[in-house]
Each structure stands twice: as structure tokens, then as C-alpha cells.
Amino acid sequence: MRILLITDEIWNDWVFGNNVLQNWFEGMPEVEIAEICTTPGRPYNNVCTRYFQITDLMMLRSLCGKRAGNSFSVSVEEMRENPQTRNYIAESKFYSFMKRISGTPVKLAREVLWNLGRFDRKALADFIVDFNPDVVFCPRLLTWKLMRIEKAVAKLTDVPFVAFTGDDEASFKEISYDPLFWLNRWAFHKAFARHSRLYSHYFMHSTDQAREYGKEYGLETSTLFKCGTFAEVYTPKKVGTPIRMVYAGRLYCNRWKSLAEIGKALKEINREEERMVLDIYTQDVLTNQQRIALSPENHIFLKGSVNQQQLQEVYSNADIALHVESLDKKFRLATRISFSTKIIDLMASSCAILAICWEQHTGYKYLKEKDAALCVSDYKDLLPALRGICDCPESIVKYAQKAYDCGVHNHSRKKIQNQILNIFKSVIDKKHNVINHQFD
């Protein structure tokens, strides 16, 4: 089976450590993959060797010169030996600049650039014809620019399209006081309703979103999660003294406030002796307010960033792995249907999972339904929950086992890859049947 990907970011596992593409497709039997992407840089993975790349800088230059788009092939060996191209530095600096100056006006200006810019349709057509895909797979948060590219590709091939999103793309369940945001969301919502007819199937993390998309747009939908790497046999760990909690990840969307609330509870729990501590591993640069809230005084210890291999060692020496989201109303809605891929990693971490999220958050609901984590949905419940864990450390062993069992039963590589392949085969067969019926 030949699978053509349309993505925002180029497939680089070194830069994007939680890249689900490698997770889904590495070791998948009898598939060949090519990628159309819209960010600069070099690919780095073990699966995909054929690329068509269109970048912001190419689109800017296309306004007064050469049309945007460049196809190339690179072997796995070449990716590892030569991680840069001639224009890599200039492209990366421009892309980083565009990401840094965020905000609705800048985002809209970028979308205007992609609307006015001219990409090389002939080169794109040659790339698609040469690869001859059986299915087009679009794992991304849909934007105007990606919508334009998907439309262009759809005119060049009649194979079925399958999409995946992990975020809220077009609903009005957001909080913003920016009129430009709502003007853009209203226009995008209408455009998405028309564009959604392109898809034969839509994957997403959230059962609520799947139901909403099925009802509003008439789409065939299902949930799709990351697969995990699990030990063949679960081996329980001895609970440490003090009990060690670990959070690894970004602090944005006010996640740090949830971690700060843990610190307040720890200060009370450890009043007489140190019974529980929290280690935070993050690449973020903290503000003074965050440093005060996340300080050793509150039994929280900042450790900096670690790579995936180092993180496994961190988890092996910890008792509880945290999944947290902000409970602020604005960010509750913003992350409502976001299912962190990290949750699956936590199931394979050998730790018990403690989830602190809004009760309507997709990740929280999933963990609660599967009874795969200790779950807290209100800050006032944090102190009694953590105190209960300290008084009954056996609950850590029990929930570490439950997390492992949930992962093995629902997120094995074979199960997830079979799910993807079965959907692809189904939409391909349906497309062939429609074409054959037209000629009967």
C-alpha cells in the first residue's frame, strides 16, 4: 500500500520527539510512504524517503519569482549522515521567527501569504503521479494553508482521503475577546463544512469530537491513539520514600498552575516529615512567578529537560507520573478534546498515573472510564487525594498495574497499526467499488 501524507511539519523524529508518525508507521508491513509538508528543515526518520516540501520562505519568494515547492528523495542512511541542506539555516530562522511572533493578526497574515503565494503545481503533479498513492492521509490540525494544499492534491489524484486531528479545529467552543479570532473562526467553520466532503474517514482522539463531526458534517469517524511499547511482563516496583512524582512536559496553557496547586498540597503533607515530592522536567524558561510557585520550598524540584531515553530512566526511579491540564475556564475549553500522546507513554512508564484535569477533558474521561489512573478534577480534592496516597502507598502499585494493563489491551503496536490499515483498506475498496459501478 502506498500512503501519501500531507502534514504541516516535516517528519523529523529528532526535532519532534512525540512524533506519532514514527509511532504509527514504523514496522508497518508492506507499506510505502511519501510526504508533502509545509515546514523547512531536513527529515529524520526510519520510514519515509520521498518528500515534496513547500515552506513559508518559498511562498514569500514566489510572490516575485520562482514558484514554491521542491521534491527530493533521501535514504535513511543519508538522513543520518547529512542532517542539513544548503538552505536549512535561512529557512529554519524564518520559520522560527514566524512561530515566535504569534497572535491572530500574524497568523492571519501568514495565511494570506499562503493564499497569495504560488506553488509549483506541475512539480507537485509530477511528484504525485510518480508516487501513485493508494490513499492520502492528513494527520494535522487543519489550517487555511493545509486546506489549500489538500484541495490541490485532490485535483491531482482520485484516491480516498483520510484525516486525523487531535485538536478542536472549527467549533465555537472557545473563549477569546479578539474579534479577528471570531471572524476567522466563523469563516473557517463554513469553509470546513464544505471541505470535509473530501474525507472518506476522520480519525480523532475524542469520542465527543467524533460524535460531533459525524452529526454536523456527516463524516465517518473513529478514535485513534498512539501505540505504546510495553514490557512483556509487568513487574511491580517498590514504592520509594519519599514518594516521588514526576511531571515531564511543557508548562503552557497554565499547566504550571495545576503543578503549583500540587506544591501547596505537598507543603501541608510534608509539614512534619517529607512524605512526597515532585520533580519537573521541562524545556520551558520560567517566569519569576512560576519559579516561586514551583520551588523547593513547596517540595518541587526543577530538573531541566531530558531526552526520551533519559526520561525512561527518570520514570523507572519514580512512583507516580503526572498528566495535568489547567482548570481555568479558558484553557479547559481550549484543551477540551486534546488527548496528549504522552498518556500512552505514561502507561508504559512503570509508574502509576495521576491525572489532574477538567472532568470533561478527553484524556481525563478516557483514563477515568478505563480506571487506568488516579483522577482529580478539582483543586480542593488534591490535598485529600495526595494524603490518601501517602497513607496507602499500595494504591500506587495497584494503579501502576492498571495503567500497564490498559496500555497492553488497547494500545499495542499491532492493534493500532491494524486499525489504521483496516480503515485505509476499507476506504480504498469503497472507492474502487464506486469507480467500477460507474463503468458497469
Short mmCIF file of N, CA and C in Angstrom, two decimals, residues 2-7 36 124 128 133-140 142 146-164 195-203 219-221 423-424 426-431:
data_model
loop_
_atom_site.label_atom_id
_atom_site.label_comp_id
_atom_site.label_asym_id
_atom_site.label_seq_id
_atom_site.Cartn_x
_atom_site.Cartn_y
_atom_site.Cartn_z
N ARG A 2 0.56 2.20 -0.89
CA ARG A 2 1.32 3.44 -0.96
C ARG A 2 0.50 4.56 -0.30
N ILE A 3 1.07 5.15 0.74
CA ILE A 3 0.38 6.16 1.55
C ILE A 3 1.06 7.51 1.34
N LEU A 4 0.30 8.50 0.89
CA LEU A 4 0.81 9.86 0.73
C LEU A 4 0.35 10.69 1.93
N LEU A 5 1.30 11.23 2.69
CA LEU A 5 1.00 12.07 3.84
C LEU A 5 0.95 13.54 3.43
N ILE A 6 0.00 14.28 3.97
CA ILE A 6 0.01 15.74 3.90
C ILE A 6 0.07 16.24 5.33
N THR A 7 1.18 16.87 5.71
CA THR A 7 1.40 17.30 7.08
C THR A 7 1.86 18.75 7.12
N ILE A 36 4.08 15.21 1.77
CA ILE A 36 4.02 16.61 1.39
C ILE A 36 3.96 17.41 2.69
N LEU A 124 4.33 19.44 -8.28
CA LEU A 124 3.51 18.67 -7.35
C LEU A 124 2.80 17.54 -8.07
N ILE A 128 3.17 13.45 -7.38
CA ILE A 128 2.05 12.56 -7.05
C ILE A 128 1.92 11.45 -8.08
N PRO A 133 -0.13 7.15 -5.25
CA PRO A 133 -0.63 6.69 -3.95
C PRO A 133 -1.92 5.89 -4.06
N ASP A 134 -2.15 5.07 -3.05
CA ASP A 134 -3.42 4.36 -2.91
C ASP A 134 -4.38 5.12 -1.99
N VAL A 135 -3.81 5.90 -1.08
CA VAL A 135 -4.62 6.66 -0.13
C VAL A 135 -3.81 7.89 0.29
N VAL A 136 -4.51 8.99 0.58
CA VAL A 136 -3.88 10.20 1.11
C VAL A 136 -4.29 10.32 2.57
N PHE A 137 -3.30 10.46 3.46
CA PHE A 137 -3.55 10.56 4.89
C PHE A 137 -3.07 11.92 5.39
N CYS A 138 -3.96 12.64 6.08
CA CYS A 138 -3.68 14.02 6.50
C CYS A 138 -3.73 14.12 8.02
N PRO A 139 -2.63 13.77 8.71
CA PRO A 139 -2.60 13.93 10.17
C PRO A 139 -2.12 15.33 10.54
N ARG A 140 -3.00 16.19 11.02
CA ARG A 140 -2.67 17.60 11.24
C ARG A 140 -3.81 18.31 11.95
N LEU A 142 -6.03 21.17 10.97
CA LEU A 142 -6.30 21.80 9.68
C LEU A 142 -6.23 23.32 9.79
N LEU A 146 -3.18 24.41 4.79
CA LEU A 146 -3.27 22.97 4.55
C LEU A 146 -4.53 22.62 3.77
N MET A 147 -5.58 23.38 4.00
CA MET A 147 -6.81 23.18 3.23
C MET A 147 -6.54 23.43 1.75
N ARG A 148 -5.77 24.47 1.46
CA ARG A 148 -5.46 24.78 0.07
C ARG A 148 -4.64 23.66 -0.57
N ILE A 149 -3.67 23.14 0.16
CA ILE A 149 -2.83 22.07 -0.39
C ILE A 149 -3.64 20.79 -0.58
N GLU A 150 -4.50 20.46 0.39
CA GLU A 150 -5.32 19.26 0.25
C GLU A 150 -6.24 19.37 -0.97
N LYS A 151 -6.79 20.55 -1.20
CA LYS A 151 -7.64 20.74 -2.38
C LYS A 151 -6.83 20.54 -3.66
N ALA A 152 -5.61 21.08 -3.67
CA ALA A 152 -4.77 20.95 -4.86
C ALA A 152 -4.43 19.50 -5.13
N VAL A 153 -4.11 18.75 -4.08
CA VAL A 153 -3.77 17.33 -4.24
C VAL A 153 -4.99 16.55 -4.71
N ALA A 154 -6.17 16.90 -4.19
CA ALA A 154 -7.39 16.19 -4.57
C ALA A 154 -7.70 16.33 -6.05
N LYS A 155 -7.25 17.43 -6.65
CA LYS A 155 -7.45 17.63 -8.09
C LYS A 155 -6.47 16.82 -8.93
N LEU A 156 -5.44 16.30 -8.27
CA LEU A 156 -4.39 15.58 -9.00
C LEU A 156 -4.44 14.07 -8.80
N THR A 157 -5.32 13.61 -7.93
CA THR A 157 -5.47 12.17 -7.71
C THR A 157 -6.90 11.88 -7.28
N ASP A 158 -7.42 10.73 -7.64
CA ASP A 158 -8.79 10.38 -7.27
C ASP A 158 -8.84 9.35 -6.14
N VAL A 159 -7.73 9.16 -5.43
CA VAL A 159 -7.72 8.19 -4.33
C VAL A 159 -8.41 8.79 -3.11
N PRO A 160 -8.86 7.96 -2.16
CA PRO A 160 -9.56 8.48 -0.98
C PRO A 160 -8.64 9.24 -0.03
N PHE A 161 -9.23 10.19 0.71
CA PHE A 161 -8.53 10.96 1.72
C PHE A 161 -9.01 10.53 3.11
N VAL A 162 -8.06 10.35 4.01
CA VAL A 162 -8.36 10.09 5.42
C VAL A 162 -7.64 11.15 6.24
N ALA A 163 -8.32 11.71 7.25
CA ALA A 163 -7.72 12.78 8.05
C ALA A 163 -7.61 12.36 9.51
N PHE A 164 -6.72 13.04 10.23
CA PHE A 164 -6.61 12.88 11.68
C PHE A 164 -6.39 14.25 12.30
N HIS A 195 -15.24 21.66 2.92
CA HIS A 195 -14.01 20.90 2.68
C HIS A 195 -14.12 19.47 3.22
N SER A 196 -14.90 19.27 4.27
CA SER A 196 -14.98 17.96 4.91
C SER A 196 -15.53 16.88 3.98
N ARG A 197 -16.19 17.28 2.89
CA ARG A 197 -16.71 16.29 1.94
C ARG A 197 -15.58 15.53 1.25
N LEU A 198 -14.38 16.08 1.35
CA LEU A 198 -13.23 15.43 0.73
C LEU A 198 -12.87 14.12 1.41
N TYR A 199 -13.16 14.01 2.71
CA TYR A 199 -12.64 12.90 3.51
C TYR A 199 -13.56 11.68 3.50
N SER A 200 -12.94 10.53 3.34
CA SER A 200 -13.68 9.27 3.45
C SER A 200 -13.77 8.78 4.88
N HIS A 201 -12.81 9.22 5.71
CA HIS A 201 -12.82 8.84 7.12
C HIS A 201 -12.05 9.90 7.90
N TYR A 202 -12.45 10.09 9.16
CA TYR A 202 -11.80 11.10 10.00
C TYR A 202 -11.44 10.47 11.35
N PHE A 203 -10.14 10.37 11.62
CA PHE A 203 -9.67 9.91 12.92
C PHE A 203 -9.56 11.09 13.88
N LEU A 219 -19.67 12.85 8.58
CA LEU A 219 -18.42 12.13 8.35
C LEU A 219 -18.42 10.76 9.02
N GLU A 220 -17.71 9.82 8.41
CA GLU A 220 -17.43 8.55 9.06
C GLU A 220 -16.21 8.78 9.96
N THR A 221 -16.35 8.54 11.26
CA THR A 221 -15.30 8.88 12.21
C THR A 221 -14.98 7.71 13.13
N ILE A 423 -8.83 0.61 8.16
CA ILE A 423 -9.59 1.77 7.67
C ILE A 423 -9.12 2.15 6.27
N PHE A 424 -7.80 2.18 6.07
CA PHE A 424 -7.27 2.51 4.74
C PHE A 424 -7.79 1.53 3.69
N SER A 426 -10.44 -0.28 3.80
CA SER A 426 -11.88 -0.13 3.64
C SER A 426 -12.22 1.03 2.71
N VAL A 427 -11.58 2.20 2.91
CA VAL A 427 -11.91 3.36 2.07
C VAL A 427 -11.40 3.17 0.64
N ILE A 428 -10.29 2.45 0.48
CA ILE A 428 -9.78 2.16 -0.86
C ILE A 428 -10.74 1.24 -1.60
N ASP A 429 -11.23 0.20 -0.91
CA ASP A 429 -12.17 -0.73 -1.52
C ASP A 429 -13.47 -0.02 -1.91
N LYS A 430 -13.95 0.87 -1.03
CA LYS A 430 -15.18 1.61 -1.33
C LYS A 430 -14.99 2.48 -2.57
N LYS A 431 -13.84 3.12 -2.66
CA LYS A 431 -13.55 3.98 -3.81
C LYS A 431 -13.51 3.16 -5.10
#
